[in-house]
PDB file of C-alpha atoms in Angstrom:
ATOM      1  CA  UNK A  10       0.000   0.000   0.000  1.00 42.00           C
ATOM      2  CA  UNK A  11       1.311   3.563  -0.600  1.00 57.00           C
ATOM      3  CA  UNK A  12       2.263   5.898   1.728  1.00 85.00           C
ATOM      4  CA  UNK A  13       0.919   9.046   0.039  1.00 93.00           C
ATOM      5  CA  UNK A  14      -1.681   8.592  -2.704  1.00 97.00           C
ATOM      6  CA  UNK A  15      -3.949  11.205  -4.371  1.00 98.00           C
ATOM      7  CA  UNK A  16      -7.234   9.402  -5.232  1.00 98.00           C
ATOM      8  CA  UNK A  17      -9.176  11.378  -8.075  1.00 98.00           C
ATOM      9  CA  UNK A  18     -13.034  11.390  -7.633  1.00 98.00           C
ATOM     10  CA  UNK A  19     -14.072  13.766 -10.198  1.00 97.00           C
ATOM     11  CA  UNK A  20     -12.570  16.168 -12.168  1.00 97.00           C
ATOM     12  CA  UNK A  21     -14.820  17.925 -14.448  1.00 97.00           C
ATOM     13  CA  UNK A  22     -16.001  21.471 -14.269  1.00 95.00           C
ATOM     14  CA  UNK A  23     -19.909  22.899 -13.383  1.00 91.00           C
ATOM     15  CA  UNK A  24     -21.356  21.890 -16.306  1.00 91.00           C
ATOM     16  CA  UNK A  25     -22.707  18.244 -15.994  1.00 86.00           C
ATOM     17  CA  UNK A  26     -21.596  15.668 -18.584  1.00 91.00           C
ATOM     18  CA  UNK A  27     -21.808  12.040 -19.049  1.00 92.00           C
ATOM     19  CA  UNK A  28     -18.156  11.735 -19.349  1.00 93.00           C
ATOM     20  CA  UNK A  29     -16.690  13.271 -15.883  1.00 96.00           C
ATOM     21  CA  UNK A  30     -18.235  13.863 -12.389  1.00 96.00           C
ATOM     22  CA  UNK A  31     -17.571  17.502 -10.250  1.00 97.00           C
ATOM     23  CA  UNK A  32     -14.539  18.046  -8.787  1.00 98.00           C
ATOM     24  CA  UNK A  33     -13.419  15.959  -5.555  1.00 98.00           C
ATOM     25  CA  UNK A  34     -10.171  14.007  -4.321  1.00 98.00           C
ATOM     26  CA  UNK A  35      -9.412  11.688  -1.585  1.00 98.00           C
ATOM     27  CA  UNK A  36      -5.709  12.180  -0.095  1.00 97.00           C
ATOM     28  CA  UNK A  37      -4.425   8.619   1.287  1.00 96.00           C
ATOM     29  CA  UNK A  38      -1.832   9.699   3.463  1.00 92.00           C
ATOM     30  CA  UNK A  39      -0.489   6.839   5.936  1.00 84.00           C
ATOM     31  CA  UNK A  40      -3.948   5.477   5.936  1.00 82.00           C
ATOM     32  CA  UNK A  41      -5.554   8.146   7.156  1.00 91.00           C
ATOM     33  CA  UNK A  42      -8.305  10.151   4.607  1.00 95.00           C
ATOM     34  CA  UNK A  43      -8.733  13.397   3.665  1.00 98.00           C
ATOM     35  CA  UNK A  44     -11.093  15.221   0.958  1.00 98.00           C
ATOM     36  CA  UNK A  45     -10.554  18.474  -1.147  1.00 98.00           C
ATOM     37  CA  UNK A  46     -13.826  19.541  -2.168  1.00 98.00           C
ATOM     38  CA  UNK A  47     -17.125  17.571  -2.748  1.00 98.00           C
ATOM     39  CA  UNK A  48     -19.120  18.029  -5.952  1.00 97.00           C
ATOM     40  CA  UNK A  49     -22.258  16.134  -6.999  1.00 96.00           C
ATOM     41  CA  UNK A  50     -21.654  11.989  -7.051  1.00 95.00           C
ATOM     42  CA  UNK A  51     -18.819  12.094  -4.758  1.00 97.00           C
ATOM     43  CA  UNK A  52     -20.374   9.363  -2.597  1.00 97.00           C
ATOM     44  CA  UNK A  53     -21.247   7.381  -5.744  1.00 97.00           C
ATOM     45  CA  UNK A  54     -17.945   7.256  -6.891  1.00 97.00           C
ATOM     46  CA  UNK A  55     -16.339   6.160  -3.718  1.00 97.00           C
ATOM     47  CA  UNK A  56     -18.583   3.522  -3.621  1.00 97.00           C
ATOM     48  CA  UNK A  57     -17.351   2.612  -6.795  1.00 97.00           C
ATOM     49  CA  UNK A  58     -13.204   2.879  -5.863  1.00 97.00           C
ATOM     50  CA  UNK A  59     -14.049   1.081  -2.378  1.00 96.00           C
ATOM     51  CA  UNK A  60     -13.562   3.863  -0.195  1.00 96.00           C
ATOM     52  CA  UNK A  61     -14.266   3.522   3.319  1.00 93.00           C
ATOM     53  CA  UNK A  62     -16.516   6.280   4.397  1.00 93.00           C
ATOM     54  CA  UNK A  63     -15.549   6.238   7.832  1.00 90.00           C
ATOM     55  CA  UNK A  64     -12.304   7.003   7.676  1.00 93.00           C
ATOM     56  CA  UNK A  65     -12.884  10.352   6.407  1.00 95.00           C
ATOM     57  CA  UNK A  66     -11.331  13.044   9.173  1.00 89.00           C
ATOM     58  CA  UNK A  67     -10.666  16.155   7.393  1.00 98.00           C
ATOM     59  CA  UNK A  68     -12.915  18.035   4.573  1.00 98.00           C
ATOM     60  CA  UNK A  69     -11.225  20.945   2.657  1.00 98.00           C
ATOM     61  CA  UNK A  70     -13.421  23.279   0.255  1.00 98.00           C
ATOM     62  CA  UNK A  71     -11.750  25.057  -1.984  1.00 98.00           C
ATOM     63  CA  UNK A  72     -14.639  27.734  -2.342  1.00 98.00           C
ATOM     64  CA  UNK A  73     -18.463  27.991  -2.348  1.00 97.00           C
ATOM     65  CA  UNK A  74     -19.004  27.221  -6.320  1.00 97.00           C
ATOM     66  CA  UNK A  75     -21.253  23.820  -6.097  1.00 96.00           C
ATOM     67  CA  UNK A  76     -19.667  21.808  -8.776  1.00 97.00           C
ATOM     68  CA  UNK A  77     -17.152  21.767  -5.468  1.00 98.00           C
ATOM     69  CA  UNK A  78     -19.667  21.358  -2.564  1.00 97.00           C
ATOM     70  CA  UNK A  79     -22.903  20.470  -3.446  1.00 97.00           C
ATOM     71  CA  UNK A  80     -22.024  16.946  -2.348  1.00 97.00           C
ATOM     72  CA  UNK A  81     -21.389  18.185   1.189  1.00 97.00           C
ATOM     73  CA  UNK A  82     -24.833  17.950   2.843  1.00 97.00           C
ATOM     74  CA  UNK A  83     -25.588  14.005   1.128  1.00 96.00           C
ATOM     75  CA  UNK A  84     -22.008  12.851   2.370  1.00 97.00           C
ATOM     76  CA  UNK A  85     -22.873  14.468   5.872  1.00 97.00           C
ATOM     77  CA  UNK A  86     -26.066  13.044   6.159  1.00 96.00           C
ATOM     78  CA  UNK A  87     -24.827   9.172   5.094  1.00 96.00           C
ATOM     79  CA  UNK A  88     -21.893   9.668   7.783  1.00 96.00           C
ATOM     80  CA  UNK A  89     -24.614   9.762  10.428  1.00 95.00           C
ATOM     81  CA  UNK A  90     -27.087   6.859   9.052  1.00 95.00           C
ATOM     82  CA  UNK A  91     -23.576   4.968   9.156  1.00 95.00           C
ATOM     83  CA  UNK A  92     -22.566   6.187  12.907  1.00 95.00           C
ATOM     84  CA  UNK A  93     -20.347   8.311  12.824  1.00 95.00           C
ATOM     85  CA  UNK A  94     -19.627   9.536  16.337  1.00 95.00           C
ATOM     86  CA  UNK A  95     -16.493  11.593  15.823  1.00 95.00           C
ATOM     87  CA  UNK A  96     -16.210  15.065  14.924  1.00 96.00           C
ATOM     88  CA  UNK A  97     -15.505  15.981  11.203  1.00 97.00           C
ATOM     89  CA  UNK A  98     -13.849  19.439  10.498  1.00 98.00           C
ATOM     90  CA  UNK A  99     -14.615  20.946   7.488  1.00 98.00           C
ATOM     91  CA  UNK A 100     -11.843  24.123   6.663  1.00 98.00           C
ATOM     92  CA  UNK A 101     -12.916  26.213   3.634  1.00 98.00           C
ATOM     93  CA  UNK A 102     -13.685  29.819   3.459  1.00 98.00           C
ATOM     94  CA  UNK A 103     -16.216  31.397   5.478  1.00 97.00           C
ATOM     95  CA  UNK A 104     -19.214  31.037   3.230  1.00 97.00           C
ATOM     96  CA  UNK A 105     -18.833  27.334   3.197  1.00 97.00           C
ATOM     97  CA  UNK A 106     -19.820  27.527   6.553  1.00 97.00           C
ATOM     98  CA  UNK A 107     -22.936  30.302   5.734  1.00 97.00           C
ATOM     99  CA  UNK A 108     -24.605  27.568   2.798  1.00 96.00           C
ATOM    100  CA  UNK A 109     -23.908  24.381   5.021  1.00 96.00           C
ATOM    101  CA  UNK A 110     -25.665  25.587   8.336  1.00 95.00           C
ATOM    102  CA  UNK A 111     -28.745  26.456   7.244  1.00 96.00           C
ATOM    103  CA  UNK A 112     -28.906  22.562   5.198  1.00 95.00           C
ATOM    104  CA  UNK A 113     -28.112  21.070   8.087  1.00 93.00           C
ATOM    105  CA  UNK A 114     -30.502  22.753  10.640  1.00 93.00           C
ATOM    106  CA  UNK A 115     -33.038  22.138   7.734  1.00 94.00           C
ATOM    107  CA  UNK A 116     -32.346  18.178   6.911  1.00 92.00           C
ATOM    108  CA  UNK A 117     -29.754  16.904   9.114  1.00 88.00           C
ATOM    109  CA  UNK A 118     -31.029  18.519  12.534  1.00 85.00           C
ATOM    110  CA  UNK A 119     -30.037  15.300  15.193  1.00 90.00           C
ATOM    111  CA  UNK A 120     -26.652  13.993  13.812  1.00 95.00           C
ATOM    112  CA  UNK A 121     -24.813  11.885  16.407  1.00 96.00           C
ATOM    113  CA  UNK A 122     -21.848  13.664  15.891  1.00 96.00           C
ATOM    114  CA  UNK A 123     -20.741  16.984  15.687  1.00 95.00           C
ATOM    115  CA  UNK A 124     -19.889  18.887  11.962  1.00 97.00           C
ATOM    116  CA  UNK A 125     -17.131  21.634  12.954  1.00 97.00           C
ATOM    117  CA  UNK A 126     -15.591  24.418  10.631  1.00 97.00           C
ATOM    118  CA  UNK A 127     -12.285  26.163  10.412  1.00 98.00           C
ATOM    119  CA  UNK A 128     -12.449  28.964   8.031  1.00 97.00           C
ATOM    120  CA  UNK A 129      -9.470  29.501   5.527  1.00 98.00           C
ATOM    121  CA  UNK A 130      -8.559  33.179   5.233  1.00 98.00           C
ATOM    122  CA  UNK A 131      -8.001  32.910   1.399  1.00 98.00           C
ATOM    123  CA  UNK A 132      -5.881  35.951   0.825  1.00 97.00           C
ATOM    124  CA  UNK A 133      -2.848  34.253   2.878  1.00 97.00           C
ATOM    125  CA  UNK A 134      -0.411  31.546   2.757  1.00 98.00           C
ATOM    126  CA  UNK A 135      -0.805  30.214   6.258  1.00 98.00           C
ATOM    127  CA  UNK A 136      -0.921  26.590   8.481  1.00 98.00           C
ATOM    128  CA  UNK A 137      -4.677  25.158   7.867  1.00 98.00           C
ATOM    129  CA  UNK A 138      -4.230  22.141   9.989  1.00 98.00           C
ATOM    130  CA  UNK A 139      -1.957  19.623  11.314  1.00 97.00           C
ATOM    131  CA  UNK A 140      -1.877  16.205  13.052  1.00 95.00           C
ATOM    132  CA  UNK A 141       0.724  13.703  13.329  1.00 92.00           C
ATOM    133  CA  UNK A 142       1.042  12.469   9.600  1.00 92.00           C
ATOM    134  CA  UNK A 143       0.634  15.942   7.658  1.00 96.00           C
ATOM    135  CA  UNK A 144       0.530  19.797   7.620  1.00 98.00           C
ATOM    136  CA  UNK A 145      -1.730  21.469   5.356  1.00 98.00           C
ATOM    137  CA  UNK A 146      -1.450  24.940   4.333  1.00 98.00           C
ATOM    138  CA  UNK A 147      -3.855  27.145   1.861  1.00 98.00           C
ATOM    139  CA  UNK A 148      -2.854  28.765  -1.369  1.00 98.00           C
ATOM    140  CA  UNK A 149      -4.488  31.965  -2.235  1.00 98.00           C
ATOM    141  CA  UNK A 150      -5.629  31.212  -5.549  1.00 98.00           C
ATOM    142  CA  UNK A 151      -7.195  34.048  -8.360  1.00 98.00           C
ATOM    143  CA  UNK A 152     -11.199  33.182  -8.781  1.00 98.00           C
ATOM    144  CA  UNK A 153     -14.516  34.871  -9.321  1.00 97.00           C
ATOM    145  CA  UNK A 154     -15.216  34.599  -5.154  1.00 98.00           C
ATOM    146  CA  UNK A 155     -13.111  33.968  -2.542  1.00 98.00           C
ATOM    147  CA  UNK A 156     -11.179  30.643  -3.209  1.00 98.00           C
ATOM    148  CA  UNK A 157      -8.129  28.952  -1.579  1.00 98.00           C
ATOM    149  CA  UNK A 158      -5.994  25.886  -2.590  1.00 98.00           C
ATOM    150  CA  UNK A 159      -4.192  23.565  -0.645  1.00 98.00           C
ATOM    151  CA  UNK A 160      -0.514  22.405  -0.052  1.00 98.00           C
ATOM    152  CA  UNK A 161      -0.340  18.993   1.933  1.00 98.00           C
ATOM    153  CA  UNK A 162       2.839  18.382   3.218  1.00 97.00           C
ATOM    154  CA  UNK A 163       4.046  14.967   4.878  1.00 95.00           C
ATOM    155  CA  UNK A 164       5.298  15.231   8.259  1.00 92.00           C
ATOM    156  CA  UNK A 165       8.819  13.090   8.360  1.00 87.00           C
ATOM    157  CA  UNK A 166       8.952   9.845   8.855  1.00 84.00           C
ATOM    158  CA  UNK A 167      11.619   7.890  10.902  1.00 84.00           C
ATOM    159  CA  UNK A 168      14.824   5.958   9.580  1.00 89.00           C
ATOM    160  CA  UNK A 169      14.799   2.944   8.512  1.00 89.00           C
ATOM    161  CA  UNK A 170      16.357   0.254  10.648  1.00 92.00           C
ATOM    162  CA  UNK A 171      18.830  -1.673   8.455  1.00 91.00           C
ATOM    163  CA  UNK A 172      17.507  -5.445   9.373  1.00 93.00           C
ATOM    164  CA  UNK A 173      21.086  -7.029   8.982  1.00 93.00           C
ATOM    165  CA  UNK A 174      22.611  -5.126  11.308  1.00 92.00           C
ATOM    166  CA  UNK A 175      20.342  -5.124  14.261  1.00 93.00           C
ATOM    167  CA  UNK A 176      20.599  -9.148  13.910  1.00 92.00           C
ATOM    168  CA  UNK A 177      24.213  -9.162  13.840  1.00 92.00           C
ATOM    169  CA  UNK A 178      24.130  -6.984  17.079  1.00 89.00           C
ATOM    170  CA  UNK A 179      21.299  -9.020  18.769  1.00 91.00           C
ATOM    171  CA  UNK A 180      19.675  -5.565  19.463  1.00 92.00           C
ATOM    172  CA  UNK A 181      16.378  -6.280  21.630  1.00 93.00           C
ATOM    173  CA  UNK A 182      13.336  -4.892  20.402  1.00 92.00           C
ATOM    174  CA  UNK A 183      12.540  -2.433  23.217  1.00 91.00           C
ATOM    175  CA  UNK A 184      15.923  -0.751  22.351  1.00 92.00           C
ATOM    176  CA  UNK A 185      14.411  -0.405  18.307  1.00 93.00           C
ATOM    177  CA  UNK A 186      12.184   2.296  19.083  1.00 91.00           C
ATOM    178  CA  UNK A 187      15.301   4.841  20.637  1.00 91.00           C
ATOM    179  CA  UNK A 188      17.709   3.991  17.557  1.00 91.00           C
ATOM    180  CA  UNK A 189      14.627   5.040  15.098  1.00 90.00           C
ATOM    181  CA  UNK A 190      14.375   8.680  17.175  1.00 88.00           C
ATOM    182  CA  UNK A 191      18.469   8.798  17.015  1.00 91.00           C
ATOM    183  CA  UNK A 192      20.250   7.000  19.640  1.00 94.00           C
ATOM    184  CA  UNK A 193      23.144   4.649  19.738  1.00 93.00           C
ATOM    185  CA  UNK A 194      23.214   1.542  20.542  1.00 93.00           C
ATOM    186  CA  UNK A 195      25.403   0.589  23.216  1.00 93.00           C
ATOM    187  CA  UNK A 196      26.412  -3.230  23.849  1.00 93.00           C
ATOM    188  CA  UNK A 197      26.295  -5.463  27.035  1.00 92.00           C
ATOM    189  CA  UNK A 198      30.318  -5.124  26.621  1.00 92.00           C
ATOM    190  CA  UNK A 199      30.240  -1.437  26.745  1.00 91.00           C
ATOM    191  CA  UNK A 200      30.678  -0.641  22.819  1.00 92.00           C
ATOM    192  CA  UNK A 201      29.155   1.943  21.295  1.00 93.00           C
ATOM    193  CA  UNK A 202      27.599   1.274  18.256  1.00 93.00           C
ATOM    194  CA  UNK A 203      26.462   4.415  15.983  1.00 92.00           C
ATOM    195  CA  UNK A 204      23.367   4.813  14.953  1.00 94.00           C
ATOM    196  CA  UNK A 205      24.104   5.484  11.003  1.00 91.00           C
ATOM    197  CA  UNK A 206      25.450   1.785  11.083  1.00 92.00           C
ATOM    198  CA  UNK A 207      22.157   1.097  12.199  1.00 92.00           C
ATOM    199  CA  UNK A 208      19.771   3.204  10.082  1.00 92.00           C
ATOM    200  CA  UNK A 209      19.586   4.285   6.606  1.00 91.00           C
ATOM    201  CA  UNK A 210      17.891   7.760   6.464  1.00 88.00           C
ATOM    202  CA  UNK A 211      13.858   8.283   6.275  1.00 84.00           C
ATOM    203  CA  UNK A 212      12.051   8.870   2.969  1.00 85.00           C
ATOM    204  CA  UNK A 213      12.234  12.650   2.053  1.00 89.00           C
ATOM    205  CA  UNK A 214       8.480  14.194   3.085  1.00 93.00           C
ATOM    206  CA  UNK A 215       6.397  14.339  -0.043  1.00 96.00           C
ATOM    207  CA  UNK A 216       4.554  17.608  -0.978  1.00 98.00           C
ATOM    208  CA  UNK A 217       1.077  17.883  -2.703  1.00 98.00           C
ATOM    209  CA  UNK A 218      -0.470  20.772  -4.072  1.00 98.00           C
ATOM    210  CA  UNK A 219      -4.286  21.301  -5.343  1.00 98.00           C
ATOM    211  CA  UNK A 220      -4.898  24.250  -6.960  1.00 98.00           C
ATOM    212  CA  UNK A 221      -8.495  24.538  -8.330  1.00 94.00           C
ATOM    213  CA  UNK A 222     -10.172  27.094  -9.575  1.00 95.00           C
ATOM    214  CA  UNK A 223      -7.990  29.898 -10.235  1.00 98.00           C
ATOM    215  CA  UNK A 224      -6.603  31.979 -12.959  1.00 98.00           C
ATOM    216  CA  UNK A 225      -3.233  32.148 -14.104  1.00 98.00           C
ATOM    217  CA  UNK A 226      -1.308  32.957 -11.051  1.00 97.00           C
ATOM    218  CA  UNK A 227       2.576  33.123 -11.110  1.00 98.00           C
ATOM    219  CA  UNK A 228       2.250  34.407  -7.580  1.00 98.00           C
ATOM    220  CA  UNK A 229       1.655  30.958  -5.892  1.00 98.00           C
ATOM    221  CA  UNK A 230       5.191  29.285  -7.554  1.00 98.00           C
ATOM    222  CA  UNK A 231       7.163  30.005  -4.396  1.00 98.00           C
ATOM    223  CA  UNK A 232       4.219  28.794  -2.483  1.00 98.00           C
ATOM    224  CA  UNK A 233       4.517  25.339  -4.383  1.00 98.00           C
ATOM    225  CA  UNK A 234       8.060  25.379  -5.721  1.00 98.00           C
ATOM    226  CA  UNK A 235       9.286  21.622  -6.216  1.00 97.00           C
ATOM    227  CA  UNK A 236       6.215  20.023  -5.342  1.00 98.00           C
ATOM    228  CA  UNK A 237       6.209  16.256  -5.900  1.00 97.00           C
ATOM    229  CA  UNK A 238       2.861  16.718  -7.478  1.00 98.00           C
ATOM    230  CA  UNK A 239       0.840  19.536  -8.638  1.00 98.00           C
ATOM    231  CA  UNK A 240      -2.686  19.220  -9.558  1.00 98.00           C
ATOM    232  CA  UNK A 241      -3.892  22.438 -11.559  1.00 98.00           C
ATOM    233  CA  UNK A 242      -7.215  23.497 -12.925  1.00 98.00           C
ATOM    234  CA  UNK A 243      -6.219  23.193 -17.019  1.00 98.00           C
ATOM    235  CA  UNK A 244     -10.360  24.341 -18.011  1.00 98.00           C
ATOM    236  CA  UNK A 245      -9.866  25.491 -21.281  1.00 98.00           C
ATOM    237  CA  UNK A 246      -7.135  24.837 -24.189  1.00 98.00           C
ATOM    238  CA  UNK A 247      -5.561  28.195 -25.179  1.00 97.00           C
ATOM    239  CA  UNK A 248      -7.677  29.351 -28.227  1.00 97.00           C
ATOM    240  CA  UNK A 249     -10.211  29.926 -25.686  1.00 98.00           C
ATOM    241  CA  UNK A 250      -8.229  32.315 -23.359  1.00 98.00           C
ATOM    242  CA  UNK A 251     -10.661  34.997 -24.207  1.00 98.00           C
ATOM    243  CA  UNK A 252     -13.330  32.780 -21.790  1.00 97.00           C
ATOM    244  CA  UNK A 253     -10.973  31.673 -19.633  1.00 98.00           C
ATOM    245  CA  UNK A 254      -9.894  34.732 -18.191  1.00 97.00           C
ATOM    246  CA  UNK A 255     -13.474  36.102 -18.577  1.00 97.00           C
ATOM    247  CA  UNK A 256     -14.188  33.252 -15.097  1.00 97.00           C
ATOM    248  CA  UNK A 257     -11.156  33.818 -14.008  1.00 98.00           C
ATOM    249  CA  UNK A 258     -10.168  30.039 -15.097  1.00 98.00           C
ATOM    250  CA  UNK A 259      -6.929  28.814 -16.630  1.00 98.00           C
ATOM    251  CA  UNK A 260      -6.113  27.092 -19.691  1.00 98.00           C
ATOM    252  CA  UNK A 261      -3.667  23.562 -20.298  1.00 98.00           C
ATOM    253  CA  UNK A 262      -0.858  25.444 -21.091  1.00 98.00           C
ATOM    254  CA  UNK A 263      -1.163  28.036 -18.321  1.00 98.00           C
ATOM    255  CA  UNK A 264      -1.188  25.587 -15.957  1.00 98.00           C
ATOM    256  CA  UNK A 265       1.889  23.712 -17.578  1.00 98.00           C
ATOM    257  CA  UNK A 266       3.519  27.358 -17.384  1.00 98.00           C
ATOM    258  CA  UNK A 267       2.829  27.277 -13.650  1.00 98.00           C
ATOM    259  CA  UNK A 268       4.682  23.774 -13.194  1.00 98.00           C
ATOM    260  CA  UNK A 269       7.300  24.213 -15.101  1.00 98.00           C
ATOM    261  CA  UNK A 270       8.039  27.496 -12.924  1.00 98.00           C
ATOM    262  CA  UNK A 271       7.770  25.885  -9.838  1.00 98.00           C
ATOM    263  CA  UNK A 272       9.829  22.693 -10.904  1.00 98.00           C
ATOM    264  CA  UNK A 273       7.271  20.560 -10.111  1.00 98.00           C
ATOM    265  CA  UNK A 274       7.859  16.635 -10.451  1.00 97.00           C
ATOM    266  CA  UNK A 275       4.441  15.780 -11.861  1.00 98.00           C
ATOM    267  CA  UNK A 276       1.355  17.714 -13.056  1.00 98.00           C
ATOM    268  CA  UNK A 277      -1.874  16.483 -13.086  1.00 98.00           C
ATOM    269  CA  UNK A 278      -4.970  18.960 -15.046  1.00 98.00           C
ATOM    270  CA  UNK A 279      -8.549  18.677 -14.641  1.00 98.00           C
ATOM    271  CA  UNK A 280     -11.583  20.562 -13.793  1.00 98.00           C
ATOM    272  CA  UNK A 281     -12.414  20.174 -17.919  1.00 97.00           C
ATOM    273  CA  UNK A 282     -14.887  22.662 -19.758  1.00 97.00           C
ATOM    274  CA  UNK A 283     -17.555  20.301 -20.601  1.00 96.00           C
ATOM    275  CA  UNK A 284     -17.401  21.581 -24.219  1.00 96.00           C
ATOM    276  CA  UNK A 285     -14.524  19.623 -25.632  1.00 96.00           C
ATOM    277  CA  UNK A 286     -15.564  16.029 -26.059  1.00 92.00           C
ATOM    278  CA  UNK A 287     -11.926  15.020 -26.139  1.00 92.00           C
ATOM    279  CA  UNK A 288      -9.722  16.175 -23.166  1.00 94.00           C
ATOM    280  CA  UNK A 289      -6.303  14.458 -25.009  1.00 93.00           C
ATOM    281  CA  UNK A 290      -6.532  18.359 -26.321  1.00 95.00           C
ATOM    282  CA  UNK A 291      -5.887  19.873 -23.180  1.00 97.00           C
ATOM    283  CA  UNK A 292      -3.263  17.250 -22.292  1.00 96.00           C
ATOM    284  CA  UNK A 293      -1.136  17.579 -25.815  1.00 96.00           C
ATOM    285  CA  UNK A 294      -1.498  21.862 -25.239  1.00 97.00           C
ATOM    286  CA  UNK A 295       0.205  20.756 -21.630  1.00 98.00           C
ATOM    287  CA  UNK A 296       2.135  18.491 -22.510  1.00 97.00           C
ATOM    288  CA  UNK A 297       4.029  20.585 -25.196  1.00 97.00           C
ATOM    289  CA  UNK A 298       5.079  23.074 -22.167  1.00 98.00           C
ATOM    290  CA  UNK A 299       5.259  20.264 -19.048  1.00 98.00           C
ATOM    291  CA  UNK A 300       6.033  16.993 -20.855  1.00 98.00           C
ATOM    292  CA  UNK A 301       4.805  13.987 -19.163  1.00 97.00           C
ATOM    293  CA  UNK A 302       1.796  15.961 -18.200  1.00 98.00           C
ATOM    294  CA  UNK A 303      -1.225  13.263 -16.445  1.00 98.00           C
ATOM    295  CA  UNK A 304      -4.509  13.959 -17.615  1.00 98.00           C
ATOM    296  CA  UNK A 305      -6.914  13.395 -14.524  1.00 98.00           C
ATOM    297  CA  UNK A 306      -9.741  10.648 -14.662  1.00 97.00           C
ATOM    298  CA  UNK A 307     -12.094   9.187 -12.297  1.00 97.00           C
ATOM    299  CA  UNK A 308     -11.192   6.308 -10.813  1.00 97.00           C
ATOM    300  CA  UNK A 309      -7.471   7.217 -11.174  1.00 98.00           C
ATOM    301  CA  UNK A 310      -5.024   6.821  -8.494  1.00 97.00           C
ATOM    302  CA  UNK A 311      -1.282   8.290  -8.379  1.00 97.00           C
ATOM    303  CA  UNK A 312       1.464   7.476  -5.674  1.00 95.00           C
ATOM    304  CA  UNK A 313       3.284   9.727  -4.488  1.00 91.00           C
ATOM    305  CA  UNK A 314       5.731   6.789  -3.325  1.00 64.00           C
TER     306      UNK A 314
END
């Protein structure tokens, strides 16, 4: 199983189509799940990629637009026919809060648990939330309303023990946990055995950055610079850049532009204009500007390990 795996649930834009569902991800991260945003069939679709409901701990909204939260108040809902009893924190900007409230009070009045918010201040660059296994931080992104992206970054792990070496020195297992924080390992004889004999260094922490909807930014490239993987919001193909900065959107080879600046490992596009039929379009614009470009589909899964 990966360590750090970006789970795509839909990635098409407001319009509805046969072809892609609304914008939503899952973030595997160490086995725990997170969400970015929460169109229309997001609960269908896990169902279909075997996605355990439950697990769910953290719900980010990128902005109030419903093709990325009208599937809020179902999810909510099934959480507490399925028992949920721990709180879930939605973070988003304020007005998530403002259209969820009155839904709930309305059609979800006697949840057994608690639905709490933490309102992303979309103008800054700043700590979202953190736990044990990842910090998140928000992206000020360009958009028709208020509308904040979001950088996860892995917490480091600890070194790896080198298996061959702890046999050889009959290490006991209580003693395992103090050489993976750092220590030595010192010997009923007295010798002092150091701990890089013992270890081979951690996995570098991965970085993740979502950055839907927004216009062409250049401003967010130190915010994301050398990402392992960038997801951007590639709407349109560039003969259409009249429209695209019209709704403040961005086109396949903007957001190639935007990876390439940053140095980004990977990029990912989605969020596609439901006029073009075929979305290998947007991927060849990107591709001629970020080569290796991923073109995002439901059901798709990438590893970040």
């Amino acid at each position: 199983m990966a360590n750090f795996e970006i789970k795509i649930i839909g990635c098409g834009s407001a319009l509805p189509t046969t072809r892609h569902l609304p914008t939503s991800q899952i973030i595997d991260l160490r086995e725990k799940i997170y969400m970015i945003d929460c169109g229309e069939g997001t609960q269908l679709q896990m169902r279909r990629m075997h996605i355990k409901f439950s697990k769910i701990s953290h719900i980010f909204i990128s902005h109030i637009h419903g093709d990325h939260c009208y599937g809020l108040p179902g999810l909510i809902s099934t959480l507490g026919m399925l028992g949920r009893t721990g709180e879930l924190m939605i973070h988003g900007p304020k007005e998530v809060e403002d259209y969820l409230r009155p839904v709930l009070q309305t059609t979800c009045n006697r949840l057994p648990y608690q639905v709490c918010f933490n309102w992303v201040d979309t103008t800054k660059h700043q700590l979202v939330m953190e736990d044990r296994s990842v910090s998140v931080y928000s992206i000020p992104l360009k958009h028709r309303i208020a509308t904040s992206g979001y950088l996860f970054v892995e917490k480091p792990s600890e070194p790896h023990l080198i298996s061959e070496m702890i046999d050889f020195y009959k290490i006991p297992i209580k003693e395992l946990q103090y050489i993976k924080q750092g220590a030595d390992y010192v010997t009923p004889e007295g010798e002092v055995i150091p701990n890089e004999r013992l270890t081979r260094p951690a996995d570098p922490p991965k970085r993740y950055a979502y950055c839907s909807d927004t216009a062409y930014q250049p401003e967010i490239v130190p915010i994301i610079k050398e990402v392992d993987l960038l997801y951007h919001e590639a709407t349109f193909v560039e003969a259409d850049l009249p429209r695209a900065n019209q709704t403040y959107h961005s086109t396949a080879r903007q957001a190639a532009k935007i990876a390439q600046k940053a140095g980004a490992k990977q990029l990912v596009i989605g969020h596609y204009s439901a006029r073009y039929e075929d979305t290998a379009l947007l991927q060849q614009e990107a591709d001629s500007v970020f080569p290796g470009t991923i073109l995002a589909e439901e059901g798709m899964m990438i590893s970040l390990r």
